[in-house]
Amino acid sequence: MSSKHKYLNDWAAYFDETGKVTRFAFRFFREAVKPPYEFRELLKQCYVIGYQSLFLVGLTGFIMGLVFDLQSRPTMIEFGAESFMPGMIGISIVREIGPVITALICAGKIGSSIGAELGSMKVTEQIDAMEVSGTNPFKYLVVTRIMAATLMLPILTIAADGIGLFGSYLIESYKGDVTFKLYINKVINILSFGDMVPSIIKTFFFGFAIGLIGCYKGYNSEKGTAGVGAAANVAVVIASLLVFVLDLIAVLISDIFYEL
Amino acid sequence: MKDNTPLIEIRDLHKSFGDHHVLNGFNMSLYEKENLVIVGKSGSGKSVLLKCIVRLVDIDSGTLNVLGQSIPDLQQEELDILRTDVGFLFQGSALYDSMTVRENLQFPLRRHSKRLQRPDEDKLILEALESVGLAHTLDLMPEELSGGMKRRVALARTLILQPKIILYDEPTSGLDPITAKEIIELILKVQNQYGTASLIITHDMDCARVISNRMIILVDGIDYGNGVYQELAISEDPKIRAFFK
């Protein structure tokens, strides 16, 4: 095969896959609004995706706050802007670093776990078994997981933001003798509605993308156990990439509103 | 044994995957309380046939009636109701590995008998497990069970909705001879106890000999041979004889 043909085939495969993911997403919306609703499984998935990720996300947020403060502090002092530290860190964490880092951690943890779980269920015929027992496996497995990821990611992000700011406060308190009340006041004074709302809204899309890609890859996994590993791996890679793409889109849209 | 109305009736069934023609005009009928065994080489389309019967795979053409209903023409809701009358024992058992044995049996029960009280539900689960001799495994996870035990629990899960037909996909594959014999005895016991009709896919001729009332030899996507085991065993046709060597 010539390199031109290979190039064209690669693009054809890319568009084919994009079309399939889009169809999968449309099916999610169709099935999500159609009764019966799987509330029990949705709650279970919220627990698995939300609560069981809280420690990892919290720890990452805490370290992020510590490191960010330690790294920025010398430069800010050099410019005589030490008093702006809480505000600068608050804006950075809430607007960008908190949502993106949380989404990337979740893409790794949740995306791979959903991809591997559904992939393994697919190759061991558990999904078929569910279907022949008269249960809609798409609704039971896919809809609940995508919804749980979409709902839990904003909550995890808020938690990571809070813990990250606390980490930053510890450094400020240790090195700059700032009280907790003063630190929080400075953060709150500088953060506006326009900083917080878009950053929370975009995390719903991050969660949706992570759940969608994990479920799509797992649900359509093939080629035995090797396929399960590939599904988990590809789910993480694509979900992480999508987080950045969605973040860029979100920032561009927010920018338009700022200019208005 | 035979009633005139077959529970499953298949006529001129065709199924292809791309250029690969798996079923090329396959015919069969399964009657009430009958054990029909289909034997064929690996890759001959036996499992595809079972999946067509429960519409896990769509057929290309032909007639496929189960319990008097045309499977390709059913709406999803109608199909889901019909599927409760057709149990399916998968080759690898397909137990839900994130659930205990109890939850595995609860799953189909709760979806189809929602008004059942907890004590009634527990009674049904225990009965189903007792019928396969595994009442003590109630709170174990599938990973804690041996291959034979998994097969038995999967059968109990199939039985809990009291289906009229059970489809067995290679029920003895991957099991040692003693466990395979136990599974065969269990299938016969279940058939006597529940009065189900069974369609068994296998390439284990010992299993076919013991279990079958009638056999179909699947060759080249068609029902090449059809009869009782003893008749087929003395056939002069080389393609049929190959299975009995």
Coordinates of N, CA and C in Angstrom, one line a residue, chain B residues 98-222:
Chain B
S98 N -18.8 -8.8 39.5 CA -18.9 -7.8 40.6 C -20.0 -8.1 41.6
M99 N -20.7 -9.2 41.4 CA -21.8 -9.5 42.3 C -21.6 -10.9 43.0
T100 N -22.2 -11.0 44.2 CA -22.1 -12.3 44.8 C -23.0 -13.3 44.1
V101 N -23.0 -14.6 44.5 CA -23.8 -15.6 43.9 C -25.3 -15.2 44.1
R102 N -25.6 -14.7 45.3 CA -27.0 -14.3 45.6 C -27.4 -13.2 44.7
E103 N -26.6 -12.2 44.5 CA -26.9 -11.0 43.7 C -27.0 -11.4 42.2
N104 N -26.2 -12.4 41.8 CA -26.3 -12.9 40.4 C -27.7 -13.5 40.2
L105 N -28.2 -14.2 41.2 CA -29.6 -14.8 41.0 C -30.7 -13.8 41.2
Q106 N -30.4 -12.8 42.1 CA -31.4 -11.7 42.3 C -31.6 -10.9 41.1
F107 N -30.5 -10.7 40.3 CA -30.6 -9.7 39.2 C -31.7 -10.0 38.2
P108 N -31.8 -11.2 37.6 CA -32.9 -11.4 36.7 C -34.3 -11.4 37.4
L109 N -34.3 -11.9 38.7 CA -35.5 -12.0 39.4 C -36.1 -10.6 39.7
R110 N -35.3 -9.7 40.1 CA -35.8 -8.3 40.4 C -36.2 -7.6 39.2
R111 N -35.7 -7.9 38.1 CA -36.1 -7.2 36.8 C -37.4 -7.7 36.3
H112 N -37.7 -8.9 36.7 CA -39.0 -9.5 36.1 C -40.0 -9.9 37.1
S113 N -39.7 -9.9 38.4 CA -40.7 -10.1 39.5 C -40.6 -9.1 40.5
K114 N -40.8 -7.8 40.1 CA -40.5 -6.7 41.0 C -41.4 -6.6 42.3
R115 N -42.5 -7.3 42.3 CA -43.3 -7.2 43.5 C -43.1 -8.3 44.5
L116 N -42.0 -9.1 44.2 CA -41.7 -10.2 45.1 C -41.2 -9.6 46.4
Q117 N -41.7 -10.2 47.5 CA -41.2 -9.8 48.9 C -39.8 -10.5 49.1
R118 N -39.0 -9.9 50.0 CA -37.7 -10.4 50.2 C -37.7 -11.9 50.6
P119 N -38.6 -12.4 51.6 CA -38.5 -13.8 51.9 C -38.8 -14.7 50.7
D120 N -39.8 -14.3 49.9 CA -40.1 -15.1 48.7 C -39.0 -15.1 47.7
E121 N -38.3 -14.0 47.6 CA -37.1 -13.9 46.7 C -36.0 -14.8 47.2
D122 N -35.8 -14.8 48.5 CA -34.7 -15.6 49.1 C -35.1 -17.1 48.9
K123 N -36.3 -17.4 49.0 CA -36.8 -18.8 48.9 C -36.5 -19.3 47.5
L124 N -36.8 -18.5 46.5 CA -36.6 -18.8 45.1 C -35.1 -19.0 44.8
I125 N -34.3 -18.1 45.3 CA -32.9 -18.2 45.1 C -32.3 -19.5 45.7
L126 N -32.7 -19.7 46.9 CA -32.3 -21.0 47.6 C -32.7 -22.2 46.9
E127 N -33.9 -22.2 46.4 CA -34.4 -23.4 45.7 C -33.6 -23.6 44.4
A128 N -33.3 -22.5 43.7 CA -32.6 -22.7 42.5 C -31.2 -23.2 42.8
L129 N -30.6 -22.6 43.8 CA -29.2 -23.1 44.2 C -29.2 -24.5 44.7
E130 N -30.3 -24.9 45.4 CA -30.4 -26.3 45.9 C -30.5 -27.2 44.7
S131 N -31.2 -26.8 43.7 CA -31.4 -27.7 42.6 C -30.1 -28.0 41.8
V132 N -29.1 -27.1 42.0 CA -27.8 -27.4 41.4 C -26.8 -27.8 42.5
G133 N -27.3 -28.0 43.7 CA -26.4 -28.5 44.8 C -25.4 -27.5 45.3
L134 N -25.7 -26.2 45.2 CA -24.8 -25.2 45.7 C -25.4 -24.2 46.6
A135 N -26.3 -24.6 47.5 CA -26.9 -23.7 48.4 C -25.9 -23.0 49.3
H136 N -24.8 -23.6 49.6 CA -23.8 -23.0 50.5 C -23.0 -21.9 49.9
T137 N -23.1 -21.7 48.6 CA -22.3 -20.7 48.0 C -22.9 -19.3 47.9
L138 N -24.1 -19.1 48.5 CA -24.9 -18.0 48.4 C -24.1 -16.6 48.5
D139 N -23.2 -16.5 49.4 CA -22.5 -15.2 49.6 C -21.1 -15.2 49.1
L140 N -20.8 -16.2 48.3 CA -19.4 -16.2 47.6 C -19.4 -15.3 46.4
M141 N -18.2 -14.9 46.0 CA -18.1 -14.2 44.8 C -17.7 -15.2 43.7
P142 N -18.1 -14.9 42.4 CA -17.8 -15.9 41.3 C -16.3 -16.3 41.3
E143 N -15.4 -15.4 41.6 CA -13.9 -15.7 41.6 C -13.6 -16.8 42.6
E144 N -14.4 -17.0 43.6 CA -14.1 -18.0 44.6 C -14.7 -19.4 44.2
L145 N -15.3 -19.5 43.0 CA -15.9 -20.8 42.6 C -15.0 -21.4 41.6
S146 N -15.1 -22.8 41.5 CA -14.4 -23.5 40.5 C -15.2 -23.4 39.2
G147 N -14.6 -23.9 38.1 CA -15.2 -23.8 36.8 C -16.6 -24.5 36.8
G148 N -16.6 -25.7 37.4 CA -17.8 -26.5 37.4 C -18.9 -25.8 38.3
M149 N -18.4 -25.2 39.4 CA -19.4 -24.5 40.3 C -20.0 -23.3 39.6
K150 N -19.1 -22.6 38.8 CA -19.6 -21.4 38.1 C -20.7 -21.9 37.1
R151 N -20.4 -23.0 36.4 CA -21.4 -23.5 35.4 C -22.7 -23.8 36.1
R152 N -22.7 -24.4 37.3 CA -23.9 -24.7 38.1 C -24.6 -23.5 38.5
V153 N -23.9 -22.5 39.0 CA -24.5 -21.3 39.5 C -25.2 -20.6 38.3
A154 N -24.5 -20.6 37.1 CA -25.1 -20.0 35.9 C -26.4 -20.7 35.5
L155 N -26.4 -22.0 35.7 CA -27.6 -22.8 35.4 C -28.7 -22.4 36.4
A156 N -28.3 -22.2 37.7 CA -29.3 -21.8 38.7 C -29.9 -20.4 38.3
R157 N -29.0 -19.5 37.9 CA -29.5 -18.2 37.5 C -30.4 -18.3 36.3
T158 N -30.1 -19.2 35.4 CA -31.0 -19.4 34.2 C -32.4 -20.0 34.7
L159 N -32.3 -20.9 35.7 CA -33.5 -21.6 36.1 C -34.5 -20.7 36.9
I160 N -33.9 -19.7 37.5 CA -34.7 -18.9 38.5 C -36.0 -18.3 37.9
L161 N -35.9 -18.0 36.6 CA -37.1 -17.4 36.0 C -38.0 -18.5 35.4
Q162 N -37.6 -19.8 35.6 CA -38.4 -20.9 35.1 C -38.7 -20.8 33.6
P163 N -37.6 -20.9 32.8 CA -37.9 -20.7 31.4 C -38.5 -22.0 30.8
K164 N -39.1 -21.9 29.6 CA -39.6 -23.0 28.9 C -38.5 -23.7 28.1
I165 N -37.5 -23.0 27.7 CA -36.5 -23.5 26.9 C -35.1 -23.1 27.5
I166 N -34.1 -24.0 27.5 CA -32.8 -23.6 27.9 C -31.8 -23.8 26.8
L167 N -31.0 -22.8 26.4 CA -30.0 -23.0 25.4 C -28.7 -23.2 26.1
Y168 N -28.0 -24.2 25.8 CA -26.7 -24.5 26.4 C -25.6 -24.3 25.4
D169 N -24.7 -23.4 25.6 CA -23.5 -23.3 24.7 C -22.3 -24.0 25.3
E170 N -22.0 -25.1 24.7 CA -20.8 -25.9 25.1 C -20.8 -26.1 26.7
P171 N -21.8 -26.8 27.2 CA -21.9 -26.9 28.7 C -20.8 -27.6 29.4
T172 N -20.1 -28.5 28.6 CA -19.0 -29.2 29.3 C -17.6 -28.8 28.9
S173 N -17.5 -27.8 28.0 CA -16.2 -27.4 27.5 C -15.3 -26.8 28.7
G174 N -14.1 -27.2 28.7 CA -13.1 -26.7 29.7 C -13.2 -27.3 31.0
L175 N -14.0 -28.4 31.1 CA -14.2 -29.0 32.4 C -13.5 -30.4 32.4
D176 N -13.1 -30.9 33.5 CA -12.5 -32.2 33.6 C -13.6 -33.2 33.4
P177 N -13.3 -34.5 33.0 CA -14.3 -35.5 32.7 C -15.3 -35.7 33.8
I178 N -14.8 -35.7 35.0 CA -15.7 -36.0 36.2 C -16.7 -34.8 36.3
T179 N -16.2 -33.6 36.3 CA -17.1 -32.4 36.4 C -18.1 -32.4 35.2
A180 N -17.5 -32.7 34.0 CA -18.4 -32.7 32.8 C -19.5 -33.6 33.0
K181 N -19.2 -34.8 33.6 CA -20.3 -35.8 33.8 C -21.3 -35.3 34.7
E182 N -20.8 -34.6 35.8 CA -21.8 -34.0 36.8 C -22.7 -33.0 36.1
I183 N -22.1 -32.2 35.2 CA -22.9 -31.2 34.6 C -24.0 -31.9 33.7
I184 N -23.6 -32.9 33.0 CA -24.5 -33.6 32.1 C -25.7 -34.2 32.9
E185 N -25.3 -34.8 34.1 CA -26.4 -35.4 35.0 C -27.3 -34.2 35.5
L186 N -26.7 -33.1 35.7 CA -27.4 -32.0 36.2 C -28.4 -31.5 35.2
I187 N -28.0 -31.4 33.9 CA -28.8 -31.0 32.8 C -30.0 -31.9 32.7
L188 N -29.8 -33.2 32.8 CA -30.9 -34.2 32.7 C -31.8 -34.1 33.9
K189 N -31.2 -33.8 35.1 CA -32.1 -33.7 36.3 C -33.0 -32.4 36.2
V190 N -32.4 -31.4 35.7 CA -33.1 -30.1 35.5 C -34.2 -30.3 34.6
Q191 N -33.9 -31.0 33.5 CA -35.0 -31.2 32.5 C -36.2 -32.0 33.1
N192 N -35.8 -33.0 33.9 CA -36.9 -33.8 34.5 C -37.7 -33.0 35.5
Q193 N -36.9 -32.2 36.3 CA -37.5 -31.4 37.4 C -38.4 -30.3 36.9
Y194 N -37.9 -29.6 35.9 CA -38.6 -28.3 35.5 C -39.4 -28.6 34.1
G195 N -39.1 -29.7 33.5 CA -39.9 -30.0 32.2 C -39.5 -29.0 31.1
T196 N -38.3 -28.6 31.1 CA -37.9 -27.6 30.0 C -37.4 -28.4 28.8
A197 N -37.5 -27.7 27.7 CA -36.8 -28.2 26.5 C -35.4 -27.6 26.4
S198 N -34.5 -28.4 25.9 CA -33.1 -28.0 25.9 C -32.5 -28.1 24.5
L199 N -31.8 -27.0 24.1 CA -31.0 -27.0 22.9 C -29.6 -26.9 23.3
I200 N -28.8 -28.0 23.0 CA -27.4 -28.1 23.5 C -26.5 -28.1 22.4
I201 N -25.6 -27.1 22.4 CA -24.5 -27.0 21.4 C -23.2 -27.6 22.0
T202 N -22.7 -28.6 21.3 CA -21.4 -29.2 21.9 C -20.6 -29.8 20.8
H203 N -19.3 -30.1 21.1 CA -18.6 -31.0 20.2 C -18.1 -32.2 21.0
D204 N -18.7 -32.3 22.3 CA -18.4 -33.4 23.1 C -19.3 -34.5 22.8
M205 N -18.9 -35.6 22.1 CA -19.8 -36.6 21.7 C -20.3 -37.5 22.8
D206 N -19.5 -37.6 23.9 CA -20.0 -38.3 25.1 C -21.2 -37.6 25.7
C207 N -21.1 -36.3 25.7 CA -22.2 -35.5 26.2 C -23.4 -35.6 25.3
A208 N -23.2 -35.6 24.0 CA -24.3 -35.7 23.1 C -25.0 -37.1 23.2
R209 N -24.2 -38.2 23.4 CA -24.7 -39.5 23.5 C -25.7 -39.6 24.7
V210 N -25.2 -39.1 25.8 CA -25.9 -39.3 27.1 C -27.2 -38.4 27.1
I211 N -27.0 -37.2 26.6 CA -28.1 -36.2 26.8 C -29.1 -36.1 25.8
S212 N -28.8 -36.5 24.5 CA -29.7 -36.1 23.4 C -30.9 -37.1 23.3
N213 N -32.0 -36.5 22.9 CA -33.1 -37.3 22.4 C -33.0 -37.4 20.9
R214 N -32.4 -36.3 20.3 CA -32.2 -36.2 18.9 C -31.0 -35.3 18.7
M215 N -30.3 -35.5 17.5 CA -29.1 -34.7 17.2 C -29.2 -34.1 15.8
I216 N -28.5 -33.0 15.7 CA -28.4 -32.4 14.4 C -26.9 -32.2 14.2
I217 N -26.4 -32.7 13.0 CA -25.0 -32.4 12.7 C -24.9 -31.2 11.8
L218 N -24.2 -30.2 12.3 CA -24.0 -28.9 11.5 C -22.7 -29.0 10.7
V219 N -22.9 -29.0 9.4 CA -21.7 -29.0 8.5 C -22.0 -28.0 7.4
D220 N -21.0 -27.2 7.1 CA -21.1 -26.2 6.1 C -22.3 -25.3 6.2
G221 N -22.7 -25.0 7.4 CA -23.8 -24.0 7.7 C -25.2 -24.6 7.5
I222 N -25.3 -25.9 7.3 CA -26.6 -26.5 7.1 C -26.8 -27.7 8.1

